[in-house]
XYZ file of C-alpha atoms in Angstrom:
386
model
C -99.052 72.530 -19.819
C -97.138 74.579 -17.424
C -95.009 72.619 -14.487
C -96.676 73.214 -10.758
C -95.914 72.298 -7.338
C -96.873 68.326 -6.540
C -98.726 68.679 -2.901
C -96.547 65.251 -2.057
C -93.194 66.262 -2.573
C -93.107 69.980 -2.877
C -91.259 69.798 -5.971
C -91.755 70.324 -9.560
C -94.626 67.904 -11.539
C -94.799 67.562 -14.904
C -97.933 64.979 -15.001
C -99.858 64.893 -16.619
C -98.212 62.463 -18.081
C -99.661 59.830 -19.652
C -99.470 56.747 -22.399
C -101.723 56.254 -24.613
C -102.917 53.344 -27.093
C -104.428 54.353 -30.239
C -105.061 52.816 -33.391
C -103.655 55.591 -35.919
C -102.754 59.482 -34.990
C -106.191 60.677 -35.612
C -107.230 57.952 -32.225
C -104.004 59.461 -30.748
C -105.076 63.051 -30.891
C -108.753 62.243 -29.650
C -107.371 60.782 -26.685
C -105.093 63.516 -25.948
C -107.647 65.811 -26.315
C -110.095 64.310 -23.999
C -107.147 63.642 -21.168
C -106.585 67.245 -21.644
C -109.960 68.163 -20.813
C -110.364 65.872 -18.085
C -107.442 66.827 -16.270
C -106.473 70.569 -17.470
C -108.836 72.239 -14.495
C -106.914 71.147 -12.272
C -103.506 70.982 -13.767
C -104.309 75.034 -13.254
C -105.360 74.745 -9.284
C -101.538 73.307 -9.062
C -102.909 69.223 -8.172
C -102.305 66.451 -10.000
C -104.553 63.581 -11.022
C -102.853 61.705 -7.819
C -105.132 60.302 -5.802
C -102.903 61.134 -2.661
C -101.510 64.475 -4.193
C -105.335 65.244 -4.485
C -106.324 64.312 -0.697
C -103.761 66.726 0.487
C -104.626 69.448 -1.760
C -108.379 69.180 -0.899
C -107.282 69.193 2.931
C -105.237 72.138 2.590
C -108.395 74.210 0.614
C -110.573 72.454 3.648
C -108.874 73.732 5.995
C -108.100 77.398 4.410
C -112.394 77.578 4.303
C -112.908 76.464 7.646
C -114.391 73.172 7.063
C -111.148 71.484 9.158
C -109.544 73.180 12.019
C -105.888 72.887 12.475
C -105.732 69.984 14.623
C -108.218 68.050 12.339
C -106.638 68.855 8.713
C -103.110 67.572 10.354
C -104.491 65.008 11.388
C -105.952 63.967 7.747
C -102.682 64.816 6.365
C -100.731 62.272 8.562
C -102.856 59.541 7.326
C -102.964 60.239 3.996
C -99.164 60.291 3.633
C -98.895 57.059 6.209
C -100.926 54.910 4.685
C -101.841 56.765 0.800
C -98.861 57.762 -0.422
C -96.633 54.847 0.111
C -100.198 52.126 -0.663
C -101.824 53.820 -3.527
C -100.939 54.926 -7.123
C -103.793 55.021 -9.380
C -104.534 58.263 -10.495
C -108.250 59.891 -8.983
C -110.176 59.303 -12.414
C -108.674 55.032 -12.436
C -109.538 54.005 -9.061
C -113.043 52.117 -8.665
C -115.111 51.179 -4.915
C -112.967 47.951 -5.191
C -109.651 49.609 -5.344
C -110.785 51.092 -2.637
C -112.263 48.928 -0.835
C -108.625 46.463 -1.405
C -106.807 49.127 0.138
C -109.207 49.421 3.034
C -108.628 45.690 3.669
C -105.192 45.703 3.240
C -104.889 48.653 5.855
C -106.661 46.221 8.403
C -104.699 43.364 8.073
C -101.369 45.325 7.560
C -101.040 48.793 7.875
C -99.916 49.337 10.764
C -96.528 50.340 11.886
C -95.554 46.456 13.168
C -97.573 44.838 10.090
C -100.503 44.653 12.458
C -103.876 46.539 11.087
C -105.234 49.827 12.078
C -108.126 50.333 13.595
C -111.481 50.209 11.654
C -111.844 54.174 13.067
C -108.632 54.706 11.122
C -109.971 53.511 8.174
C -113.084 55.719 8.776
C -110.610 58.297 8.492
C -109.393 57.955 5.181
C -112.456 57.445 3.571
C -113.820 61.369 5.081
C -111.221 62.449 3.571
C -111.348 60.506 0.293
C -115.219 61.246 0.173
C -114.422 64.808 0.338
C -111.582 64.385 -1.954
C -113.979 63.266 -4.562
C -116.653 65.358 -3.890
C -114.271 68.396 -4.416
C -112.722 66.971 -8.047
C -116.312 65.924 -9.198
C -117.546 68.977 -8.635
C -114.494 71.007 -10.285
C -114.930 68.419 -13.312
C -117.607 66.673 -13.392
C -116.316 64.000 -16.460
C -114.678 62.062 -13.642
C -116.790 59.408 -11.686
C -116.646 59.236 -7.768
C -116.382 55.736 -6.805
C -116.730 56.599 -2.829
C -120.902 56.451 -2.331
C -120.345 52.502 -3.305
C -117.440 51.748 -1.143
C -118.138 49.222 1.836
C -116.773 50.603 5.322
C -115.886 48.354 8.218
C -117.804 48.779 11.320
C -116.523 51.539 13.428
C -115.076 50.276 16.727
C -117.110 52.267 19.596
C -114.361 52.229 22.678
C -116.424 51.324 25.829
C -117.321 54.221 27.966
C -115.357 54.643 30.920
C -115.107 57.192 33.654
C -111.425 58.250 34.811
C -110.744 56.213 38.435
C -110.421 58.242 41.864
C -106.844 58.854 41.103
C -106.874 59.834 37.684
C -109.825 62.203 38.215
C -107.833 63.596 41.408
C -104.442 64.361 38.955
C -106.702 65.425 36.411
C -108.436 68.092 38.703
C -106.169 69.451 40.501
C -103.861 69.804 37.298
C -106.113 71.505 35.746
C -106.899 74.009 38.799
C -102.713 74.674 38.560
C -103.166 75.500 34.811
C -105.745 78.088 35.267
C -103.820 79.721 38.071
C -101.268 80.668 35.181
C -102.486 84.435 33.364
C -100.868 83.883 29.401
C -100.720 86.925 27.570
C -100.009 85.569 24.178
C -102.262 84.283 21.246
C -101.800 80.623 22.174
C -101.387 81.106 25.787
C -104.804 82.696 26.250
C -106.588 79.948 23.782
C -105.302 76.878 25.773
C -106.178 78.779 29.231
C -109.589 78.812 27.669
C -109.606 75.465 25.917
C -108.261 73.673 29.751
C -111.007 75.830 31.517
C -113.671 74.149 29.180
C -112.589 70.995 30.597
C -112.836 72.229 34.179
C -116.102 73.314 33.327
C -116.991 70.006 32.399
C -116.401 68.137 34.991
C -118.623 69.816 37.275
C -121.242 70.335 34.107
C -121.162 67.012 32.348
C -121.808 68.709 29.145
C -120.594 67.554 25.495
C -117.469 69.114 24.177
C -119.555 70.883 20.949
C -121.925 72.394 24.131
C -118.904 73.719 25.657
C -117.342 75.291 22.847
C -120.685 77.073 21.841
C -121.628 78.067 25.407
C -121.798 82.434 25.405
C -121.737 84.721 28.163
C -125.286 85.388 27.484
C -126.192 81.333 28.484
C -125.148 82.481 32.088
C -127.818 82.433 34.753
C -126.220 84.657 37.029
C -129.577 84.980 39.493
C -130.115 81.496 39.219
C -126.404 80.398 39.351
C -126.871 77.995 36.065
C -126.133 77.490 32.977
C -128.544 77.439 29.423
C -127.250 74.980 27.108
C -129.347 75.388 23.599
C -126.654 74.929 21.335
C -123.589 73.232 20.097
C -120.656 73.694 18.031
C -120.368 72.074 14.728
C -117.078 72.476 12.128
C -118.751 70.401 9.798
C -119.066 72.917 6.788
C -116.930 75.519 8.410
C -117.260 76.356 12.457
C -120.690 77.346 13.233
C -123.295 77.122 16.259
C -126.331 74.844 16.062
C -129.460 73.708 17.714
C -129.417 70.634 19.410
C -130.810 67.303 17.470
C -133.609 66.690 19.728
C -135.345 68.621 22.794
C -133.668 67.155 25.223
C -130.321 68.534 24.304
C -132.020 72.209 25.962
C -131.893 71.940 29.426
C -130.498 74.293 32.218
C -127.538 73.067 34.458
C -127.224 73.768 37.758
C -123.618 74.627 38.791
C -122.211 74.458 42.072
C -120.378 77.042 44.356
C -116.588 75.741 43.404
C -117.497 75.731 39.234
C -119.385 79.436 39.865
C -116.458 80.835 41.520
C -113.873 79.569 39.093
C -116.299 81.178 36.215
C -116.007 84.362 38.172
C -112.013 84.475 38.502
C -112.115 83.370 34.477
C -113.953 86.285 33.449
C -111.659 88.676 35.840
C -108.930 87.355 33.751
C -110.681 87.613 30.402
C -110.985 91.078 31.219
C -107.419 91.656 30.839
C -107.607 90.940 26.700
C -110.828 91.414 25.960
C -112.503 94.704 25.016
C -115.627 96.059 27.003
C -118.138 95.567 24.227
C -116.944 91.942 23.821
C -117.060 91.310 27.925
C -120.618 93.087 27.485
C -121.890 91.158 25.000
C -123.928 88.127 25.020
C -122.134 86.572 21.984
C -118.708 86.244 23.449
C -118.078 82.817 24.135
C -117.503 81.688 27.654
C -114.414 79.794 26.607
C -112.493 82.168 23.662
C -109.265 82.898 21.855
C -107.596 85.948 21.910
C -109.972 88.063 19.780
C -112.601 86.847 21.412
C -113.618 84.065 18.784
C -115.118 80.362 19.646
C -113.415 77.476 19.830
C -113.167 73.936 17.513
C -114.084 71.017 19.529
C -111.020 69.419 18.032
C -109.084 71.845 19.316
C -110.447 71.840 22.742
C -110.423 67.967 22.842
C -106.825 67.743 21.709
C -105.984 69.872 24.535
C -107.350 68.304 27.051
C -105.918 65.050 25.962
C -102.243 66.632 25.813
C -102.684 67.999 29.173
C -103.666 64.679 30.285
C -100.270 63.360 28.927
C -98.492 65.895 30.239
C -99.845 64.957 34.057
C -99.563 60.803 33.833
C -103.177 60.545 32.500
C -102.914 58.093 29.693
C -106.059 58.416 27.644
C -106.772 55.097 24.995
C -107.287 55.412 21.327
C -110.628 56.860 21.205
C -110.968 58.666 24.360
C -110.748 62.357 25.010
C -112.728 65.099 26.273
C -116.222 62.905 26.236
C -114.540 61.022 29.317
C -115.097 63.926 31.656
C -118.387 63.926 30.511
C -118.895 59.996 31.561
C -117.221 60.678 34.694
C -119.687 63.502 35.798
C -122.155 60.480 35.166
C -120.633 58.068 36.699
C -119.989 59.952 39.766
C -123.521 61.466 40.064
C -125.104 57.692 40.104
C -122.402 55.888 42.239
C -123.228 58.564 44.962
C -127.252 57.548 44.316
C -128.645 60.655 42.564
C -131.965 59.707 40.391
C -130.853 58.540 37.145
C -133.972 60.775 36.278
C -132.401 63.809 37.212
C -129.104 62.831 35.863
C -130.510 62.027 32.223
C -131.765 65.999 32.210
C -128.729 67.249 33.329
C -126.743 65.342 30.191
C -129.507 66.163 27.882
C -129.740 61.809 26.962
C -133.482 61.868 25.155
C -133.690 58.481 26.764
C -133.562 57.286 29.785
C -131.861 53.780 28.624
C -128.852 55.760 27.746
C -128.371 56.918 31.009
C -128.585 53.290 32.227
C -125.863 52.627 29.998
C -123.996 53.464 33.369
C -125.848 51.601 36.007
C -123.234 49.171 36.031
C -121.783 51.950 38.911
C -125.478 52.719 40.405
C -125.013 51.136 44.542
C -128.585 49.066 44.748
C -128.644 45.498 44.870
C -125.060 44.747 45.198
C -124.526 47.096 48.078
C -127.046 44.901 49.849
C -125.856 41.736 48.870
C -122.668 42.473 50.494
C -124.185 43.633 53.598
C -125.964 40.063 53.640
C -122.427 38.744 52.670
C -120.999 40.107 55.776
C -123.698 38.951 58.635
C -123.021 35.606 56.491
C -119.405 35.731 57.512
C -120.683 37.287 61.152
C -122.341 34.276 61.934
C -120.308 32.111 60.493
C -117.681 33.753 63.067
C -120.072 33.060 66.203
C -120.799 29.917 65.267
C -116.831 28.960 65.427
C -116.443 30.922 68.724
C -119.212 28.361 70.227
C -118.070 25.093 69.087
């Protein structure tokens, strides 16, 4: 077989490579034979058998098709080389649900940088990327068995939801209402313009990031000074709009005087690199790249989190965009606004999800306090007389 790249070490490969025990030459030759089938398709992509050489391949065809952004294939790669390539050896067509389920464990009690574990979310991770390792190298030959639908996961670690405090949301605000005072001309310029006025948006819409990314000029209510959301952004199989999962999800949102005159100043500026049919259209997206494309929610998300950095804003492991979105909740019921109203204006199908926040809703507390202080009042008075 001809020598190829190896996807780990960008060097010359000659695997396949293997050693084989057979009882005479004839047992010899059938073995070769059948390795040679099993492994010649794709010796010819330029992968080897590798379980980690074959991770990063698939990622890099993933992401060439669309099915990853940017953001999200380099992500995959980092984890595959931090905790694959220097953990795991077997070749794809050896490894069974317990080798990697072993690993998995191992990476939780060990695997992180200090000899701590990583995060069960981490390990969630991997096995997307394993999973569609496997489904790619079954499907290109399918003599090789995929272990992954038998593997046991760890339960994913669901951070709590938080809103940002006063002062965070303050930085984060007016930070962002700097940013979009800046007009980029260039590719990347324009895109993170557009990804950091999604997250302006946001905070006066309390949409989900996949809503914001698929929201199109045509979604504007210009008479009625709102906003149609009827579809989000997916990138699973390639970056595409869809429906929402359940009626709810439609809904109309209101926006208020500050958000509508920001939109207005963002399409002046959009006006500057975008054509007239694309300004005219209803397809253009409200937040777009330089050509006028949508956005990944990845993308968007990891921008908003490095601006964040970039201001003081430390975001935890888990959190991102979706905290703007539990801010504009938070804020709506700590200022008394029916949770009614504010489980339309999220799109929650029930209400019991909105309630998830009513740990901020002023009620019962608020008047407890009030009794609290005539407590202390009389209290007071009573002193002053003896």
């Amino acid at each position: 077989m001809p020598r190829r790249k190896s996807a780990i070490k960008g060097k010359d490969a000659i695997r396949p490579r293997r050693t084989v025990h057979a009882t005479d030459e004839a047992d010899a030759i059938r073995q070769g034979e059948e390795l040679f089938e099993r492994e010649y398709p794709l010796y010819k992509m330029g992968v080897t058998m590798n379980l980690a050489d074959l991770a990063l391949f698939f990622i890099d065809h993933a992401e060439a098709d669309g099915t990853y952004s940017t953001e999200t294939a380099q992500d995959y790669r980092n984890i595959i080389k931090r905790y694959v390539v220097s953990e795991f050896t077997l070749d794809a067509d050896e490894v069974t649900a317990s080798d990697i389920e072993r690993l998995y464990a191992h990476l939780l009690a060990h695997g992180g940088r200090n000899g701590d574990g990583v995060s069960p979310n981490t390990v969630h991770k991997l096995n997307t990327v394993l999973r569609g390792a496997y489904a790619f190298i079954t499907r290109e030959n399918p003599a090789i068995a995929n272990p992954m639908p038998t593997v046991e996961l760890p339960a994913r670690v669901h951070p709590d939801k938080r809103a940002l405090t006063e002062r965070e949301f303050v930085k984060v605000l007016e930070g962002l209402e700097k940013e979009l005072d800046v007009t980029p001309t260039d590719d990347a310029g324009i895109k993170r313009r557009n990804m950091l006025f999604g997250a302006y948006l946001d905070i006066h819409m309390g949409a989900r990031v996949g809503e914001i990314c698929a929201l199109t000029r045509g979604q504007i209510r210009v008479t009625e000074q709102a906003t149609r959301v009827d579809h989000s952004m997916s990138e699973r199989g390639g970056l595409h709009r869809k429906e929402p999962k359940t009626p709810s999800g439609r809904r109309t949102i209101a926006m208020d005087a500050e958000s509508w005159e920001m939109l207005r100043k963002h399409y002046e500026w959009q006006a500057t690199y975008l054509t007239e049919q694309q300004r005219d259209s209803d397809g253009t997206p409200v937040c777009c790249t330089a050509d006028g494309s949508f956005i990944a929610p990845t993308d968007m998300s990891a921008a908003f989190k490095a601006f964040c950095k970039g201001i003081g804003v430390e975001l935890a492991d888990g959190e991102s965009f979706h905290v703007l979105r539990h801010t504009h909740a938070t804020q709506l019921l700590s200022n008394k606004v029916n949770p009614k109203e504010v489980q339309q204006r999220l799109g929650h199908s029930k209400i019991e999800t909105t309630f998830a926040y009513s740990h901020v809703m002023p009620g019962e507390d608020a008047a407890t306090a009030a009794d609290y202080g005539q407590i202390v009042a009389r209290a007071r008075k009573a002193g002053d007389f003896r």
